[in-house]
Amino acid sequence: MMRGIYLAAVFALVILFCGGCARDDDSLFGKAYHNFSAYFNAYYNASIEFEKGISAMREAQTFSASDNLHIFSKTENNTAGKANFEKVITKTSEILKSHPVSDLADNALLLMGKAYFYTNELQPAERKFKEILTNYPDSDIFDEASFWYGRTLTRQFHTEEAAEILRSIMKSSKTSDVVMAKCYFSLAELAINEGNLEEAAMLIESGLALEDSEDLKTLAAYTLARIYDQLHRFKKAAETYTFLLNLSPSYEMHYIAQLNTGIALREQSRARLAIKIFQDLLADDNNLENFGEIRFELATAYAQNDELGKAFDLYQEIIYRHPGTEAAAKSFYQLGKLRMEISQDLTMAKTLFDSAKAAYPKGDIAKKAQEQSTTLKNLLDLYDETIQLDSTIQLGILATADVLAEDTALPNDSLESEPAPKKEEPPRKRTRQDYRKSAFLARGAHDAFNETTTQKSSTSTKPKFQPAANEAALKQYQIQAIENRIALGRFYHLTMQTPDSALSWYTQALRKIQADSSDKLATLREVVLFSLSDIYRNLGDTTQMDSVYKVLLADFPESAYINRVREHFNLPKLRRGENAPEQILYTNAIQTLENSQADTSLAMLKTLLSRYPNSALIPKVLLGIGFIYENNLSEPDSAILAYQKLAADYPKSEEAKHVKNKLDAVQSRAKLIPTTPDDKIELPEKPPTPAPEMNRLERFPIKKDSTKANGVQPELQKMIKFAGNRADSVQHNPEKQNLE
């Protein structure tokens, strides 16, 4: 009894003594009083409210496979737990106001700063964290306050400063493992925002080794697995999803992890294991709302496992059981791809892609379906146009008047004046094959099963071309038909990756080009030859590839991609630009010629000819040599020899085209010389007036510059003056770039 009275008295004395402590009393007894009052009156309750706010945020958080990558809970548009965080701010303010000397003051500041952070009041949060760093440098929560300060800067887009602060925390020996893990995760989020997923993955792995909070570890593992998915590192993704499933994820995260594990296994060509996972998901009624998505992934696994019958049936089941969903649109899309790649039924494939776009007209699948549909439409139009062009070209050239006469001719009698009645095609019964085919159209385009049991055949509109009225129009049709064949070849070569079909179309185009000697088709020929060489190279047909390479080396020595050919034959690469030694020598030769030193220039050009016989500049060199002989040294026979060598060795070059008229004139003059035997020559009755003697070059017109007898003609100067390698002036073709 006495003991009870004694304890009560002591307690009363303590209360009376402490009650008299001042607000700023930091004495031993004063501090004890403030710690006691601060904890039980405010800090404990503030901590409880803070945990309630965090729980509310966690419960409101949802997960989707399409979410942006992040580790920490998003707070930008968060309203859950806001009331709890406001209570935290109020109670911690009371601590700082009434008990500023308490040992809990720095903890109260940290709790207040985090509450401000979660209510998106970032500037007050930043101030509270800075107060801790400034006023409590020896605090045991200094590292945690530094982390939150860096994270607040990140939210305010001061990313460089935030990264610097986070790295400095990690270098400190006083930083705890828990804070170190959070720093790794924050730096990983910065790397994700910068698109550096490889670095983000390494940082998250380092953080997972230190983190002890299962909630944060779950979020980090989920993000890491999705990063591996995006990096196509499917083995690591499957391992990380398995690790995640051993934690305590929410239902949504658990479902996504299971589904993505199956997808990752399927992408590793482990289709049987993937099929088992998808079937287990379908057996769980909790996943009822996601059955469309699960069935689609299962059907894709069947297709990868060469169980095409099951895949086709399941895709169609998705279309009818889950209409208007993304899974239905994806099923249409996959059916279109199978039709295009396996049976090459391009018309049906286009219809299926159109159905995919109509079934779910939003999201990436609609965009992909539109792109495929447009590609196939252009391809089918090319088919039709090519057929019509071929028919038009076979007609040849018809005069415009003849065409108009046919169109406006009057009928001969009354029977011809009335058009013959169009005979309607009788309706035909729908066969079982047609019925099965219509199943692919499904509801994305129209409901094939709601149609009547009969249908009328219809034909699509074909392109029509007027008969060519002249040679120019016919030539344009021919070029267009060749370009169409090249486009078809390119589609099968690069898009479909079916070399046999590509080879067929490229070969057709090459035959059409070789049947025409027009210079306009030289560029198309170069494109086709390079395409053929690429196909032969991929097929491993080295004999055919070598044959095509030799043609390219001979006919297109300055092509933008000739170095691939030269490398194949162990030839030195074609050097382009002003720093190539032969280019420097050629430039000096032309400059010397412009300075009226023809002999020196000729010697330099001959040196270039002998030293670099395989140079792409040789056509220019031969033209320059011939020009000097013709205009500066008055040696026409030597000039003709140089021009003839140019025309013989480089017939496709621009320089050869430049001297063609001169050589033709020489040849035509030579034909005028009589070749009749001497005993049969008939003398004319009246002797002809003797013509003045002419050397061979004077028999065809050559314009000389009267102002500069020993100089260079202005028109020819443009041809031979240094302007860089001809290959630099070749315009780059999209077709050539695709081949590269």
PDB file of N, CA and C in Angstrom, residues 302-334:
ATOM      1  N   TYR A 302       0.699 -22.162 -80.609  1.00  0.00           N
ATOM      2  CA  TYR A 302       0.378 -23.277 -81.505  1.00  0.00           C
ATOM      3  C   TYR A 302       1.002 -23.053 -82.887  1.00  0.00           C
ATOM      4  N   ALA A 303       0.864 -21.840 -83.404  1.00  0.00           N
ATOM      5  CA  ALA A 303       1.414 -21.544 -84.732  1.00  0.00           C
ATOM      6  C   ALA A 303       2.928 -21.714 -84.743  1.00  0.00           C
ATOM      7  N   GLN A 304       3.582 -21.273 -83.666  1.00  0.00           N
ATOM      8  CA  GLN A 304       5.042 -21.420 -83.615  1.00  0.00           C
ATOM      9  C   GLN A 304       5.439 -22.885 -83.524  1.00  0.00           C
ATOM     10  N   ASN A 305       4.588 -23.691 -82.921  1.00  0.00           N
ATOM     11  CA  ASN A 305       4.872 -25.122 -82.765  1.00  0.00           C
ATOM     12  C   ASN A 305       4.399 -25.931 -83.967  1.00  0.00           C
ATOM     13  N   ASP A 306       4.068 -25.231 -85.071  1.00  0.00           N
ATOM     14  CA  ASP A 306       3.617 -25.868 -86.320  1.00  0.00           C
ATOM     15  C   ASP A 306       2.300 -26.623 -86.153  1.00  0.00           C
ATOM     16  N   GLU A 307       1.504 -26.258 -85.160  1.00  0.00           N
ATOM     17  CA  GLU A 307       0.158 -26.807 -85.022  1.00  0.00           C
ATOM     18  C   GLU A 307      -0.814 -25.791 -85.618  1.00  0.00           C
ATOM     19  N   LEU A 308      -0.737 -25.644 -86.947  1.00  0.00           N
ATOM     20  CA  LEU A 308      -1.469 -24.568 -87.619  1.00  0.00           C
ATOM     21  C   LEU A 308      -2.971 -24.771 -87.546  1.00  0.00           C
ATOM     22  N   GLY A 309      -3.429 -26.025 -87.571  1.00  0.00           N
ATOM     23  CA  GLY A 309      -4.866 -26.272 -87.478  1.00  0.00           C
ATOM     24  C   GLY A 309      -5.438 -25.742 -86.173  1.00  0.00           C
ATOM     25  N   LYS A 310      -4.767 -26.041 -85.059  1.00  0.00           N
ATOM     26  CA  LYS A 310      -5.216 -25.526 -83.761  1.00  0.00           C
ATOM     27  C   LYS A 310      -5.131 -24.003 -83.724  1.00  0.00           C
ATOM     28  N   ALA A 311      -4.084 -23.467 -84.315  1.00  0.00           N
ATOM     29  CA  ALA A 311      -3.921 -22.008 -84.308  1.00  0.00           C
ATOM     30  C   ALA A 311      -5.052 -21.337 -85.075  1.00  0.00           C
ATOM     31  N   PHE A 312      -5.361 -21.827 -86.285  1.00  0.00           N
ATOM     32  CA  PHE A 312      -6.441 -21.235 -87.083  1.00  0.00           C
ATOM     33  C   PHE A 312      -7.766 -21.313 -86.327  1.00  0.00           C
ATOM     34  N   ASP A 313      -8.078 -22.477 -85.773  1.00  0.00           N
ATOM     35  CA  ASP A 313      -9.352 -22.646 -85.065  1.00  0.00           C
ATOM     36  C   ASP A 313      -9.448 -21.715 -83.860  1.00  0.00           C
ATOM     37  N   LEU A 314      -8.350 -21.576 -83.123  1.00  0.00           N
ATOM     38  CA  LEU A 314      -8.384 -20.744 -81.921  1.00  0.00           C
ATOM     39  C   LEU A 314      -8.468 -19.266 -82.277  1.00  0.00           C
ATOM     40  N   TYR A 315      -7.793 -18.843 -83.337  1.00  0.00           N
ATOM     41  CA  TYR A 315      -7.914 -17.448 -83.782  1.00  0.00           C
ATOM     42  C   TYR A 315      -9.366 -17.136 -84.138  1.00  0.00           C
ATOM     43  N   GLN A 316     -10.019 -18.053 -84.843  1.00  0.00           N
ATOM     44  CA  GLN A 316     -11.420 -17.821 -85.220  1.00  0.00           C
ATOM     45  C   GLN A 316     -12.326 -17.839 -83.986  1.00  0.00           C
ATOM     46  N   GLU A 317     -12.009 -18.698 -83.024  1.00  0.00           N
ATOM     47  CA  GLU A 317     -12.796 -18.722 -81.786  1.00  0.00           C
ATOM     48  C   GLU A 317     -12.691 -17.386 -81.052  1.00  0.00           C
ATOM     49  N   ILE A 318     -11.511 -16.808 -81.034  1.00  0.00           N
ATOM     50  CA  ILE A 318     -11.322 -15.500 -80.392  1.00  0.00           C
ATOM     51  C   ILE A 318     -12.160 -14.445 -81.096  1.00  0.00           C
ATOM     52  N   ILE A 319     -12.168 -14.480 -82.431  1.00  0.00           N
ATOM     53  CA  ILE A 319     -12.906 -13.481 -83.204  1.00  0.00           C
ATOM     54  C   ILE A 319     -14.390 -13.504 -82.848  1.00  0.00           C
ATOM     55  N   TYR A 320     -14.952 -14.702 -82.632  1.00  0.00           N
ATOM     56  CA  TYR A 320     -16.386 -14.800 -82.364  1.00  0.00           C
ATOM     57  C   TYR A 320     -16.722 -14.679 -80.880  1.00  0.00           C
ATOM     58  N   ARG A 321     -15.837 -15.130 -80.012  1.00  0.00           N
ATOM     59  CA  ARG A 321     -16.127 -15.057 -78.584  1.00  0.00           C
ATOM     60  C   ARG A 321     -15.786 -13.705 -77.982  1.00  0.00           C
ATOM     61  N   HIS A 322     -14.844 -13.003 -78.576  1.00  0.00           N
ATOM     62  CA  HIS A 322     -14.388 -11.728 -78.004  1.00  0.00           C
ATOM     63  C   HIS A 322     -14.406 -10.633 -79.073  1.00  0.00           C
ATOM     64  N   PRO A 323     -15.563 -10.366 -79.668  1.00  0.00           N
ATOM     65  CA  PRO A 323     -15.607  -9.347 -80.736  1.00  0.00           C
ATOM     66  C   PRO A 323     -15.332  -7.951 -80.183  1.00  0.00           C
ATOM     67  N   GLY A 324     -14.709  -7.131 -81.010  1.00  0.00           N
ATOM     68  CA  GLY A 324     -14.455  -5.750 -80.626  1.00  0.00           C
ATOM     69  C   GLY A 324     -13.325  -5.564 -79.646  1.00  0.00           C
ATOM     70  N   THR A 325     -12.579  -6.629 -79.366  1.00  0.00           N
ATOM     71  CA  THR A 325     -11.461  -6.523 -78.432  1.00  0.00           C
ATOM     72  C   THR A 325     -10.141  -6.476 -79.193  1.00  0.00           C
ATOM     73  N   GLU A 326      -9.104  -6.092 -78.470  1.00  0.00           N
ATOM     74  CA  GLU A 326      -7.776  -6.072 -79.091  1.00  0.00           C
ATOM     75  C   GLU A 326      -7.338  -7.483 -79.466  1.00  0.00           C
ATOM     76  N   ALA A 327      -7.758  -8.479 -78.674  1.00  0.00           N
ATOM     77  CA  ALA A 327      -7.407  -9.862 -78.991  1.00  0.00           C
ATOM     78  C   ALA A 327      -8.017 -10.286 -80.324  1.00  0.00           C
ATOM     79  N   ALA A 328      -9.258  -9.850 -80.595  1.00  0.00           N
ATOM     80  CA  ALA A 328      -9.884 -10.174 -81.880  1.00  0.00           C
ATOM     81  C   ALA A 328      -9.135  -9.511 -83.028  1.00  0.00           C
ATOM     82  N   ALA A 329      -8.764  -8.245 -82.841  1.00  0.00           N
ATOM     83  CA  ALA A 329      -8.013  -7.548 -83.889  1.00  0.00           C
ATOM     84  C   ALA A 329      -6.667  -8.225 -84.139  1.00  0.00           C
ATOM     85  N   LYS A 330      -5.995  -8.620 -83.063  1.00  0.00           N
ATOM     86  CA  LYS A 330      -4.711  -9.309 -83.230  1.00  0.00           C
ATOM     87  C   LYS A 330      -4.894 -10.649 -83.928  1.00  0.00           C
ATOM     88  N   SER A 331      -6.023 -11.313 -83.677  1.00  0.00           N
ATOM     89  CA  SER A 331      -6.287 -12.593 -84.337  1.00  0.00           C
ATOM     90  C   SER A 331      -6.487 -12.393 -85.830  1.00  0.00           C
ATOM     91  N   PHE A 332      -7.265 -11.369 -86.208  1.00  0.00           N
ATOM     92  CA  PHE A 332      -7.388 -11.039 -87.630  1.00  0.00           C
ATOM     93  C   PHE A 332      -6.009 -10.786 -88.240  1.00  0.00           C
ATOM     94  N   TYR A 333      -5.205 -10.041 -87.520  1.00  0.00           N
ATOM     95  CA  TYR A 333      -3.881  -9.667 -88.034  1.00  0.00           C
ATOM     96  C   TYR A 333      -3.003 -10.906 -88.236  1.00  0.00           C
ATOM     97  N   GLN A 334      -3.000 -11.805 -87.250  1.00  0.00           N
ATOM     98  CA  GLN A 334      -2.178 -13.008 -87.367  1.00  0.00           C
ATOM     99  C   GLN A 334      -2.675 -13.912 -88.491  1.00  0.00           C
TER     100      GLN A 334
END
